[in-house]
XYZ file of C-alpha atoms in Angstrom:
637
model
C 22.312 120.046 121.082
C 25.309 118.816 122.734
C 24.822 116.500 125.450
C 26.908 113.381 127.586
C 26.006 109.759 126.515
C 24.091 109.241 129.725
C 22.047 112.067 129.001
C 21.374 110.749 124.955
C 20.421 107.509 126.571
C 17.467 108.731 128.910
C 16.654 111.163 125.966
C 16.353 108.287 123.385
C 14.245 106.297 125.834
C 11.663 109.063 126.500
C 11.269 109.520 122.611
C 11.182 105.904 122.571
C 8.014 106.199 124.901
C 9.737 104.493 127.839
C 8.025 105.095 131.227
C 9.402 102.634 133.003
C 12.647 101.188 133.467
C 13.948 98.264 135.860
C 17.843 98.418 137.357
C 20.562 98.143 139.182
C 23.060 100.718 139.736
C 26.827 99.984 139.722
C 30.019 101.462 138.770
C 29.897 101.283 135.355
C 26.812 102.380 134.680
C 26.661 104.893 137.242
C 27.276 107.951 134.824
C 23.740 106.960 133.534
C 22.425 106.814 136.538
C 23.517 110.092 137.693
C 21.688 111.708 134.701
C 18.439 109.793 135.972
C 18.075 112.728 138.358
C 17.575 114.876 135.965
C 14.812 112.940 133.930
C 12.097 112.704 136.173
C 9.239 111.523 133.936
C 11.002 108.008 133.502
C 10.212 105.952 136.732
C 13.328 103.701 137.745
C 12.261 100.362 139.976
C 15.224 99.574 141.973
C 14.602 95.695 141.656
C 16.960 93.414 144.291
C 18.632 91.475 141.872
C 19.533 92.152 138.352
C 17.673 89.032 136.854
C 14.664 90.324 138.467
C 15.194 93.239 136.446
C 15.248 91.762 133.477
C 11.737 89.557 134.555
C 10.302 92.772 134.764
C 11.224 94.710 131.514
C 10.146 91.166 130.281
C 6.813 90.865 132.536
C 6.261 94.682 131.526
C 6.576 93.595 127.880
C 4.393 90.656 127.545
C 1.558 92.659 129.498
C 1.711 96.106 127.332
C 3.212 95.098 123.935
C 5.171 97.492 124.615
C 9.581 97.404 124.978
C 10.005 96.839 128.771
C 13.650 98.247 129.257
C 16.054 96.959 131.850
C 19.383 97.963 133.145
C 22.939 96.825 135.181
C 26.374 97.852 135.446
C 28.896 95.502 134.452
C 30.358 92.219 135.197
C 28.278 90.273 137.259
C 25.590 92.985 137.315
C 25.433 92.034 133.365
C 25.771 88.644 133.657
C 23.007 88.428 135.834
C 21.148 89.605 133.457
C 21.169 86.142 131.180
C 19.003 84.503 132.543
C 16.199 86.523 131.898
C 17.659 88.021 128.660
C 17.507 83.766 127.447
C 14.088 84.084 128.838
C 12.626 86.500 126.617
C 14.617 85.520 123.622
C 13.007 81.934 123.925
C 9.447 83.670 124.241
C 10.013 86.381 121.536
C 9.704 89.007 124.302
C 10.750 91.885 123.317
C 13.109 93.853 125.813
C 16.082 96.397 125.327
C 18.920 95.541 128.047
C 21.283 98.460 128.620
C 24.368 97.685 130.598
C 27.405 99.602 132.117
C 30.982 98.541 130.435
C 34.153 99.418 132.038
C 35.930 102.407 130.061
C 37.225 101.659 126.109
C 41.144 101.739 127.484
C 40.651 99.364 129.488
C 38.791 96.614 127.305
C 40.085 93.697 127.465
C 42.585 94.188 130.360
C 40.139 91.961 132.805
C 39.555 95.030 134.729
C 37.566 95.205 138.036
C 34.255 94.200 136.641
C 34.759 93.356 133.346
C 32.923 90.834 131.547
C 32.417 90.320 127.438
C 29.016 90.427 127.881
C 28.291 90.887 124.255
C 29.935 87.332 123.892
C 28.408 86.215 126.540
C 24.836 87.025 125.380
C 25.179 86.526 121.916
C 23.577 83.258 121.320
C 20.500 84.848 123.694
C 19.881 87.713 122.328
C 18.212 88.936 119.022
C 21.218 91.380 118.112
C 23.386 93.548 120.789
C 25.958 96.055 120.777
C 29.050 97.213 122.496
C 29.265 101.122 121.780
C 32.451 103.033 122.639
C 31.888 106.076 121.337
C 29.417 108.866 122.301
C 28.324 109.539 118.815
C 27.059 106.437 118.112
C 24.591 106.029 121.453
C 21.508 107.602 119.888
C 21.726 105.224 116.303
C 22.520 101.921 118.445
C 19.435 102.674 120.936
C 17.026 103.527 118.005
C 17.933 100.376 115.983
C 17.616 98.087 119.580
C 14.313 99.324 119.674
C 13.704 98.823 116.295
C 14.723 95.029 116.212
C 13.578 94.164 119.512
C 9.872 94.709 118.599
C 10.310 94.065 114.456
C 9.710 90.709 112.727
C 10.145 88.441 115.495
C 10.304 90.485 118.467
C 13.017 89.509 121.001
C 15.496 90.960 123.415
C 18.286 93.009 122.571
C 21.924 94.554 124.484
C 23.207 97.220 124.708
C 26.490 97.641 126.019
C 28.251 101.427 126.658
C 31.571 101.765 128.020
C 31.772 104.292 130.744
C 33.730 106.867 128.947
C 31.306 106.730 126.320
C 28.604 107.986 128.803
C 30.537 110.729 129.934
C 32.143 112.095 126.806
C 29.460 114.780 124.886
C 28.360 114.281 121.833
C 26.002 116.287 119.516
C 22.408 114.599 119.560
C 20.272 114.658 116.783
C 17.285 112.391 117.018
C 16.103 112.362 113.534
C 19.733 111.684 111.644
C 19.921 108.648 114.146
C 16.774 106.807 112.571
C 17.235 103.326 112.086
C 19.404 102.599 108.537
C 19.372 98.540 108.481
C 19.528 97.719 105.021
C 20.610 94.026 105.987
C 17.526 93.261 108.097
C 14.085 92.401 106.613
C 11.799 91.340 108.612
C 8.390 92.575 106.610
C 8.488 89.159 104.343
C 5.539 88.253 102.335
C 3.861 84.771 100.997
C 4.342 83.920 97.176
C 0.766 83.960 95.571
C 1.346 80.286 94.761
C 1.898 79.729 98.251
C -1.698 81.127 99.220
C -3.276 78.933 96.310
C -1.614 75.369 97.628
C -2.989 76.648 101.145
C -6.919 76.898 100.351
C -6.612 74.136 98.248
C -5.506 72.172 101.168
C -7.964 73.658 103.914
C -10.674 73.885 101.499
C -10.508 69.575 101.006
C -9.468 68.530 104.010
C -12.019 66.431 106.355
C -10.198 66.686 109.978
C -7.989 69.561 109.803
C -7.114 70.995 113.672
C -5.459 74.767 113.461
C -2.343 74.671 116.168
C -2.856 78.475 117.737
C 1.072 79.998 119.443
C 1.250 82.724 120.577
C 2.108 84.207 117.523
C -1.563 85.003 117.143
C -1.528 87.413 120.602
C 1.957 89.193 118.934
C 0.412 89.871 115.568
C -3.530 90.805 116.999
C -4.919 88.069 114.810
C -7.531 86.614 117.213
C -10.677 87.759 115.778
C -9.124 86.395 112.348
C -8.538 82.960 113.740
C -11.907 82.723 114.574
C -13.265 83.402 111.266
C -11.341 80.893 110.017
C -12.080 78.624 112.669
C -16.218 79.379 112.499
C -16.167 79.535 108.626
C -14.437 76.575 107.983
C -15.586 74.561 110.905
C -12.115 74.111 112.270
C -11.154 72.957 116.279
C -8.605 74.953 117.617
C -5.610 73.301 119.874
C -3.809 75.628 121.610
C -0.371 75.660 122.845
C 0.890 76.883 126.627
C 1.993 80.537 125.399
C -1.451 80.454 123.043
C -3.272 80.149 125.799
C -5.602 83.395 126.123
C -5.245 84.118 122.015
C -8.777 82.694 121.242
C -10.998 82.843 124.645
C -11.621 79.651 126.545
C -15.169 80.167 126.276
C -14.903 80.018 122.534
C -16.744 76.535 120.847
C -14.328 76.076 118.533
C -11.220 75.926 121.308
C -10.292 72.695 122.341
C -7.562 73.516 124.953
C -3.665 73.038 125.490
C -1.941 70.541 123.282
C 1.249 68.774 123.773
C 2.948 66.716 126.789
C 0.750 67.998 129.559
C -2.472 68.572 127.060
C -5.750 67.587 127.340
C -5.746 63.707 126.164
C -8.586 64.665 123.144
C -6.481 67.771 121.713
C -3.613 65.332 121.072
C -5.375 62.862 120.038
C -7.308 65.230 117.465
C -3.604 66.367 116.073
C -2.573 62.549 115.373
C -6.010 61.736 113.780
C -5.482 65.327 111.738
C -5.150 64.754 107.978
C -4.317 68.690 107.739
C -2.833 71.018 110.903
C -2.380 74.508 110.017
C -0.138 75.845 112.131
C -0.181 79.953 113.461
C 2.422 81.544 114.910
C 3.792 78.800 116.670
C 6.993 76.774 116.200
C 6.660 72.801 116.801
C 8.535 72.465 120.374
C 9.606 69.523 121.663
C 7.095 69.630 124.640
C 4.216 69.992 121.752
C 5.111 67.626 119.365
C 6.194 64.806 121.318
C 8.295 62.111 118.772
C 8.499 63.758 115.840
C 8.558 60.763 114.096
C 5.034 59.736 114.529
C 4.031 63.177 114.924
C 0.784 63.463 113.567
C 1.670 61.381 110.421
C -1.414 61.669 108.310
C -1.765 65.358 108.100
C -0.558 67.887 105.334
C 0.779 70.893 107.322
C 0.658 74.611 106.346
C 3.066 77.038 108.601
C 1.946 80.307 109.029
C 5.276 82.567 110.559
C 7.186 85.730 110.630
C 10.628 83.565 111.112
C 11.646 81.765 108.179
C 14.366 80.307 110.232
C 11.497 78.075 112.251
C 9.957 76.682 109.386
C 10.924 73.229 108.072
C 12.936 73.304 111.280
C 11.256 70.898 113.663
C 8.584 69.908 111.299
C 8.769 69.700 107.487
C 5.719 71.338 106.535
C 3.869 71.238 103.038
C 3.179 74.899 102.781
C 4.859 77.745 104.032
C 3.305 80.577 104.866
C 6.387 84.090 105.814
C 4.652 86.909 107.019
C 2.437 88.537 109.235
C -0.191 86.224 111.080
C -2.880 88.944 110.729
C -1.804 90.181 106.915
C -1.735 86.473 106.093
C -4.723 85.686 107.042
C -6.355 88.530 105.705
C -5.247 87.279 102.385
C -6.550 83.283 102.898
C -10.495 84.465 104.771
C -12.249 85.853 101.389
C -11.260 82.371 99.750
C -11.935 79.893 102.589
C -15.168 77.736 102.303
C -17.755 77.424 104.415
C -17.862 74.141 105.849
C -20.127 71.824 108.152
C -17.574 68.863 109.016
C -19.832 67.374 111.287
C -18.071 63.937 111.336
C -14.797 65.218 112.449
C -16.833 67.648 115.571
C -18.778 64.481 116.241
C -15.439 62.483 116.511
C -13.677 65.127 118.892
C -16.593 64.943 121.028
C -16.504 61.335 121.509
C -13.092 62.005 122.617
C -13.664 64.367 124.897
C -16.202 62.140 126.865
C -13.638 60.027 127.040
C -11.308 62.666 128.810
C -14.281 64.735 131.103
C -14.386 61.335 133.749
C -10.603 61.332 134.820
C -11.131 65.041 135.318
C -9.698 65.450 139.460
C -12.647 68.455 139.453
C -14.781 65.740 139.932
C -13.716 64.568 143.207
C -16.014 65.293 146.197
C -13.694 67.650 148.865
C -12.164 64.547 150.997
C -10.457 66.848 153.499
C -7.228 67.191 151.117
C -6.436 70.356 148.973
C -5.169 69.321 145.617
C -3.122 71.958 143.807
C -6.010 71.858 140.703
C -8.616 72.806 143.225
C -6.933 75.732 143.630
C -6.164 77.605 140.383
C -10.109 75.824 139.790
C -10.960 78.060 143.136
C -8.556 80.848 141.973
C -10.228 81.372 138.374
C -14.333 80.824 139.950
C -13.150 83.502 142.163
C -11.526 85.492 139.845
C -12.904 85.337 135.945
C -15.037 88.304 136.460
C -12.356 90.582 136.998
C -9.687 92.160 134.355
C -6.560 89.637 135.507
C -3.448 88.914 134.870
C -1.850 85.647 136.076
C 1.768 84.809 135.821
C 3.493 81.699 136.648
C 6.357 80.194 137.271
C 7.623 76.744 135.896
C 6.748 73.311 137.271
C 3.862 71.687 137.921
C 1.750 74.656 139.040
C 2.795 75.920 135.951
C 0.475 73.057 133.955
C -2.175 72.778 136.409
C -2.799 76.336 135.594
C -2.829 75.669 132.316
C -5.237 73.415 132.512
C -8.002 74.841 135.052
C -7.642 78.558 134.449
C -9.473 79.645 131.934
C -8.190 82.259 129.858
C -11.005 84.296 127.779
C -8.569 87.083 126.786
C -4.974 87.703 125.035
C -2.103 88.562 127.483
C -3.899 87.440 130.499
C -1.410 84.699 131.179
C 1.967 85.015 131.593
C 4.700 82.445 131.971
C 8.503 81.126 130.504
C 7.388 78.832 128.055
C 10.741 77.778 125.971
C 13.345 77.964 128.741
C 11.350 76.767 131.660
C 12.651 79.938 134.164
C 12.312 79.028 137.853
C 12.142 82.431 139.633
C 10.397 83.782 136.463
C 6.654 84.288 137.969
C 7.502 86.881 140.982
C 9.541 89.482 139.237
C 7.941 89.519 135.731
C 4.192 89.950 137.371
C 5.950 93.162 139.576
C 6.715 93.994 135.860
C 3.098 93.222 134.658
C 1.420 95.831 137.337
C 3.524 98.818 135.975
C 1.747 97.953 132.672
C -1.438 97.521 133.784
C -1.740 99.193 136.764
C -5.817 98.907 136.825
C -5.717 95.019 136.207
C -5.467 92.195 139.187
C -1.859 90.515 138.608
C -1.640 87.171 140.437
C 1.589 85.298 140.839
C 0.999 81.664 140.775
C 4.300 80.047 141.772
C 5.540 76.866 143.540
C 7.691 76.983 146.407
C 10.712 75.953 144.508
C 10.249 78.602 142.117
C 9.328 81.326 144.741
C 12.520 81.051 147.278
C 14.818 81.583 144.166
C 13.666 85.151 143.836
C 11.546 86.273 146.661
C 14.240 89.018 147.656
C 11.495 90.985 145.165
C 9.141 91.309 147.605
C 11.164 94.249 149.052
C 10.516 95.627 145.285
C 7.064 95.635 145.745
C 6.723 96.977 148.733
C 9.010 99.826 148.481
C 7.020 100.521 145.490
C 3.856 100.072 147.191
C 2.815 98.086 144.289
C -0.305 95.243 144.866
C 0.426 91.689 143.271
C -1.339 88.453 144.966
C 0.835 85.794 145.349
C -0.459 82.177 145.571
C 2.323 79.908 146.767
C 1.419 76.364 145.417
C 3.538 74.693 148.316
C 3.806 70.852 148.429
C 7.387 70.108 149.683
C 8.655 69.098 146.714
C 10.457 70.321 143.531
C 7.141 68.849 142.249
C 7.753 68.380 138.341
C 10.827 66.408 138.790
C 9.494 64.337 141.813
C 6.990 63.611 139.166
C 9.659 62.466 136.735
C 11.240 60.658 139.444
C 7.903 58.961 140.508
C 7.326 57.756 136.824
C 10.639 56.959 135.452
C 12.757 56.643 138.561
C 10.826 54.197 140.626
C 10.257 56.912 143.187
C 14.140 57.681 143.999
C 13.277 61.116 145.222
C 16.844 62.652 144.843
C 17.223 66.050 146.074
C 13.759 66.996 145.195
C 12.145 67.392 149.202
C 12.259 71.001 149.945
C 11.763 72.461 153.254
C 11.155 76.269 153.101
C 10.706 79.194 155.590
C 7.176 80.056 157.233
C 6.050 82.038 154.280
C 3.324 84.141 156.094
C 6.187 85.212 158.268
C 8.680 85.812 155.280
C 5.569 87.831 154.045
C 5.329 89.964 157.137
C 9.051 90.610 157.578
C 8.807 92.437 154.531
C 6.117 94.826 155.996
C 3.590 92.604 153.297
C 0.290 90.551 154.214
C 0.676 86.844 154.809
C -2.012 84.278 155.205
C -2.096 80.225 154.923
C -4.943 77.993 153.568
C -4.678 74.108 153.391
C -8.828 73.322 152.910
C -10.509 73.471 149.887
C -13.128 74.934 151.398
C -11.250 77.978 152.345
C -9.897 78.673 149.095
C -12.491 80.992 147.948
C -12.714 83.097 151.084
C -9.031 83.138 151.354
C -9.007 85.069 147.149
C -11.718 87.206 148.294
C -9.711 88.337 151.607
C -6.802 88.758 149.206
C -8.597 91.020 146.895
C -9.524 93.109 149.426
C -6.212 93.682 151.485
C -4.582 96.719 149.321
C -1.025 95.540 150.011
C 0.744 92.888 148.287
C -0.137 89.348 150.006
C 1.283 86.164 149.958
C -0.467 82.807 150.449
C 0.740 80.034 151.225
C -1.371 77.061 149.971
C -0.215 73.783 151.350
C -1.484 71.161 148.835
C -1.073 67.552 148.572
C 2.410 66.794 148.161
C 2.602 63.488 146.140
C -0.004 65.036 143.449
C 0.698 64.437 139.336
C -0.035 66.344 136.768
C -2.511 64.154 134.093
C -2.462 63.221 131.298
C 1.453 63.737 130.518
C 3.541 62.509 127.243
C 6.462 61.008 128.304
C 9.771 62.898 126.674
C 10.236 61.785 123.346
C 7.319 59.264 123.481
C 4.343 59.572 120.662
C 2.403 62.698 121.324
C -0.720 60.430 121.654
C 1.216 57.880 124.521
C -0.156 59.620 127.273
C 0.164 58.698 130.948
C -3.578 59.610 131.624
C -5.408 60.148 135.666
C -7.507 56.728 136.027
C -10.822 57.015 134.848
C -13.276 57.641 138.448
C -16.521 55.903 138.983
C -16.614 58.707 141.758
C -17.779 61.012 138.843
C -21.488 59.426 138.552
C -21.073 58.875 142.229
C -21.039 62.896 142.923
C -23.899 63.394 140.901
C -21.766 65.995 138.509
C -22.298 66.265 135.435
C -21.284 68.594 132.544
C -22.329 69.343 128.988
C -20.241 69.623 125.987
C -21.238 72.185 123.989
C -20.620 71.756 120.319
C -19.833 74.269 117.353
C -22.727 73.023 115.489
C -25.067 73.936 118.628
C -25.301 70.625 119.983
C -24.176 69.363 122.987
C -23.975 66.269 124.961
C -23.826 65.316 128.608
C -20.962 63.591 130.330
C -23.038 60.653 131.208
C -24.245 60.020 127.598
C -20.688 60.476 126.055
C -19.312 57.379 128.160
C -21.738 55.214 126.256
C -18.897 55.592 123.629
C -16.577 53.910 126.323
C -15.769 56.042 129.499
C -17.154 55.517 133.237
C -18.644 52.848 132.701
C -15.640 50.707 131.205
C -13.702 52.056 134.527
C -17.020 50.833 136.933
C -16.865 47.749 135.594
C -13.500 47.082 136.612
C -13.108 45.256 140.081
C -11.816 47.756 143.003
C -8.946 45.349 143.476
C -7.721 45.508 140.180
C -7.453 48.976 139.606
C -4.196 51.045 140.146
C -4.649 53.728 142.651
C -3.959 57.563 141.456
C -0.653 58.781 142.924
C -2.550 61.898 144.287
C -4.768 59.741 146.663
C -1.768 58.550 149.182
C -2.318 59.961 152.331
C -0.297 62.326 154.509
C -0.098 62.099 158.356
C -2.753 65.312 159.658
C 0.603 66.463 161.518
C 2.370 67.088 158.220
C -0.345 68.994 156.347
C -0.852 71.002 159.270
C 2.645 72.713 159.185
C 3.933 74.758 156.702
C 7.490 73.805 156.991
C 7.067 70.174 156.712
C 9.438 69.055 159.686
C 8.588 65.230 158.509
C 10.161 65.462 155.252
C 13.345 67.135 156.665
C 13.818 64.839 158.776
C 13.286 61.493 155.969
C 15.779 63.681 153.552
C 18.004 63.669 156.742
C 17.830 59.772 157.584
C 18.518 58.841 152.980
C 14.755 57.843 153.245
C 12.090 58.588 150.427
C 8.671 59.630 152.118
């Protein structure tokens, strides 16, 4: 049948199984969106800002497994886009990003609106396209699909010139099946590749599997922990793993890498094999690659080829499918005990357990870890999502919710995307409209795209928002408090009255600055039925513990001072082990913890950053007139 490139476009989405789509109309694009009308059984969300859109398709994406589709006119309504296009191609998200182009003739002419966005987004994107013709819509939107969710899933543009959406062409869906006889990205593992790889597991005595999130893409979870229980392997997880093996799980020690838990890295450096799944040695988890985890053989499981031996030089390869691969390497794996190496990660841990901030007694100040702790008591019985944006929420999150399934966290791991966690959990609720979606964000993060509440309300959508507010571009006062002697340059932050912001937009706004309140203030969340924002105002000199300095050894951590306060609180936790023993907090630090620190004179002992007090007048407002007024006068606070 002969129809006009808009129409082939909605009609290759609905075959595509698209029931969603995120935009912004303009004049280039408009053509398309005229044909919308006539395709009701696609829902458009009219976002307020075209990187918002593309935080959706990409929130949609990471929530489903499923394309998330977003789309702008041209120019600056494309341009917008790359932000969140870099987003997704740093995360392997796949999304399909359809944009408007002015009409063929006038290509290159710098006509009103015109923009090479095809340059523009070619080092973000996993392919894209410029189409002129009418003919070829249908083949370029069924190969975009086709690579963006392939191999190594990742976004991918498509840009249509305006006369190509108005011309007709004949549409055929079949004869435009994807013909790419230049892309492969089913690769497979050598045989003598799988032998070198149980040779190595099957010896080694501390081997530590690094789980990425490559293990949630390919569904391999229950075979990581067959591996993990068979061979008697710990399990260090990086920040997009997080969720792929639950947190409940024996065998899972927690985040690795600069903001890790101290025993995870220090397991890695003391590894003499890591085997690596689906996960590609960043900078933030390696540390100094140099002394990065020198006495271990390393096996690379991954669908890229491109990542291996890129970062890390690794002994044994591993190209394929996480799950497939696996498959292969289980029948041959030993069974194991390893009891040393479990009984040497414990000692570590007791180590770690008495610096834990969890173990302060509530002293009248609300600490930003108190609340995701709060947030996930309050919350772990219930299917949820959470989504964050970057910054330090972003690792106390990490750290103190615990995430028992895959998909249940989302955030911008690779390119760090303030303004990522509002629009991408809007995003996450078309996917899973029956789940809880909470937006963890700071107040940075949340004032660079809160023009999306108006999203969610006119869609009468419900997302909790959880404003981690402490004044500060918080992360980089951090940096600036440990490796700028406190020179707080442009990082104090004043905002607006966010209960207020929340109620001009028609939404629910409420305010908590007392631990204590925390968990009534969730529960009165989850039972207003409209989107609510809260605005928790949290201690605003706080840290985020243990971190690895950039670039230093992945074991040089910056750790929170050990707290004598712990056996002072009477708390107390047990360690459970994989070989169904466990041991208590307070006989662990006979290996060295508390009661090293209690020994220590008072005097002599360097205060924690978060302790400094704030003046009751400050925490009591939301806007934080005090620290205009110091920016105002060149003064730090």
């Amino acid at each position: 049948m002969k129809l006009t490139g808009a129409e082939i476009i909605w009609e290759c989405l609905i075959r595509e199984g698209v029931d969603v789509v995120f935009g912004y109309p303009g004049g280039a694009i408009l053509p398309t969106y005229d044909a919308m009308t006539k395709y009701p059984q696609i829902h458009h969300v009219l976002t307020r800002h075209e990187q918002g859109a593309t935080h959706m398709a990409d929130g949609y994406a990471r929530a489903s497994g499923k394309v998330g589709v977003a789309i702008a006119t041209s120019g600056p309504g494309a341009t917008n886009m790359v932000t969140g296009i870099a987003t997704a191609m740093m995360d392997s998200s796949p999304i399909v990003c359809i944009t408007g182009q002015v009409g063929s003739r006038a290509l290159g002419t710098d006509a009103f609106q015109e923009t090479d966005v095809t340059g523009v987004t070619l080092p973000v994107t996993k392919h894209n396209y410029l189409v002129t013709k009418t003919a070829d819509i249908a083949r370029v939107i069924r190969e975009a699909f086709y690579i963006a969710k392939s191999g190594r899933p990742g976004p991918v543009l498509v840009d249509i010139t305006k006369d190509a959406q108005q011309l007709t062409a004949e549409f055929d869906w079949e004869a435009a099946a994807p013909k790419l006889p230049g892309y492969r990205p089913n690769l497979r593992a050598l045989p003598t590749e799988y032998e070198r790889a149980l040779e190595l597991i099957n010896s080694a005595k501390r081997p530590v599997i690094l789980a990425g999130q490559g293990i949630k893409l390919s569904g391999a979870t229950a075979q990581v922990l067959e591996l993990a229980d068979t061979a008697r392997i710990p399990i260090a997880v990086t920040l997009l793993g997080l969720g792929v093996v639950p947190a409940s799980s024996p065998f899972n020690l927690g985040m690795m890498g600069m903001h890790g838990e101290a025993w995870v890295n220090q397991a890695i450096q003391q590894a003499d094999l890591l085997i690596a799944l689906g996960m590609r040695f960043d900078d933030r988890v390696t540390g100094n690659l140099k002394t990065y985890a020198p006495h271990a053989k390393k096996i690379h499981v991954e669908i890229d080829p491109s990542e291996v031996n890129k970062n890390v030089h690794v002994d044994v390869p591993l190209i394929g499918d996480l799950r497939e691969v696996l498959e292969e390497l289980l029948p041959k794996v030993r069974t194991s005990d390893r009891g040393e190496w479990w009984a040497k990660i414990a000692e570590m841990k007791g180590d770690s357990a008495v610096r834990d901030i969890q173990a302060l007694p509530d002293n009248g100040h609300l600490y930003a870890a108190h609340v995701i702790n709060d947030l996930w008591r309050a919350t772990k019985d219930r299917d949820t999502i959470v989504v964050t944006d970057v910054g330090q929420h972003q690792m106390w999150e990490a750290q103190y919710y615990r995430h028992e399934k895959p998909r249940s966290l989302i955030t911008s791991g690779g390119l760090g995307t303030m303004g990522f966690a509002l629009p991408a959990a809007i995003g996450a609720k078309f996917a899973c409209p029956e789940k809880d979606v909470w937006v963890v964000v700071g107040d940075g993060g949340f004032q660079m795209t809160s023009c999306e509440l108006a999203t969610a309300e006119q869609e009468g959508i419900k997302v909790n928002v959880a404003i981690i507010n402490n004044a500060f571009l918080g992360m980089v006062r951090q940096w600036q408090e440990f490796f700028y002697e406190k020179r707080y340059a442009a990082t104090p932050m004043t905002g607006p009255d966010f209960v207020k912001l929340a109620e001009a937009y028609r939404l629910n706004g409420l305010r908590c600055d007392k631990r204590a309140e925390v968990n009534s203030t969730v529960k009165a969340v989850l039972a207003d039925k409209r989107t609510t924002v809260v605005d928790f105002v949290v201690e605003q000199e706080d840290a985020v513990f243990p971190m690895v300095p950039a670039g230093a050894d992945l074991d040089a951590m910056i750790r929170r001072p050990k707290r004598e306060i712990l056996a002072e609180s009477g708390a107390d936790k047990e360690w459970q082990m994989p070989n169904g023993e466990s041991a208590a907090v307070s006989e662990l630090t006979l290996t060295g913890g508390p009661s090293k620190a209690a020994s220590v004179p008072a005097a002599k002992r360097k205060p924690a950053p978060s302790l400094k007090k704030k003046s009751a007048e400050t925490s009591k407002k939301s806007s934080r007139p005090v620290v205009a007024k110091a920016t105002k006068a060149g003064k730090r606070r």
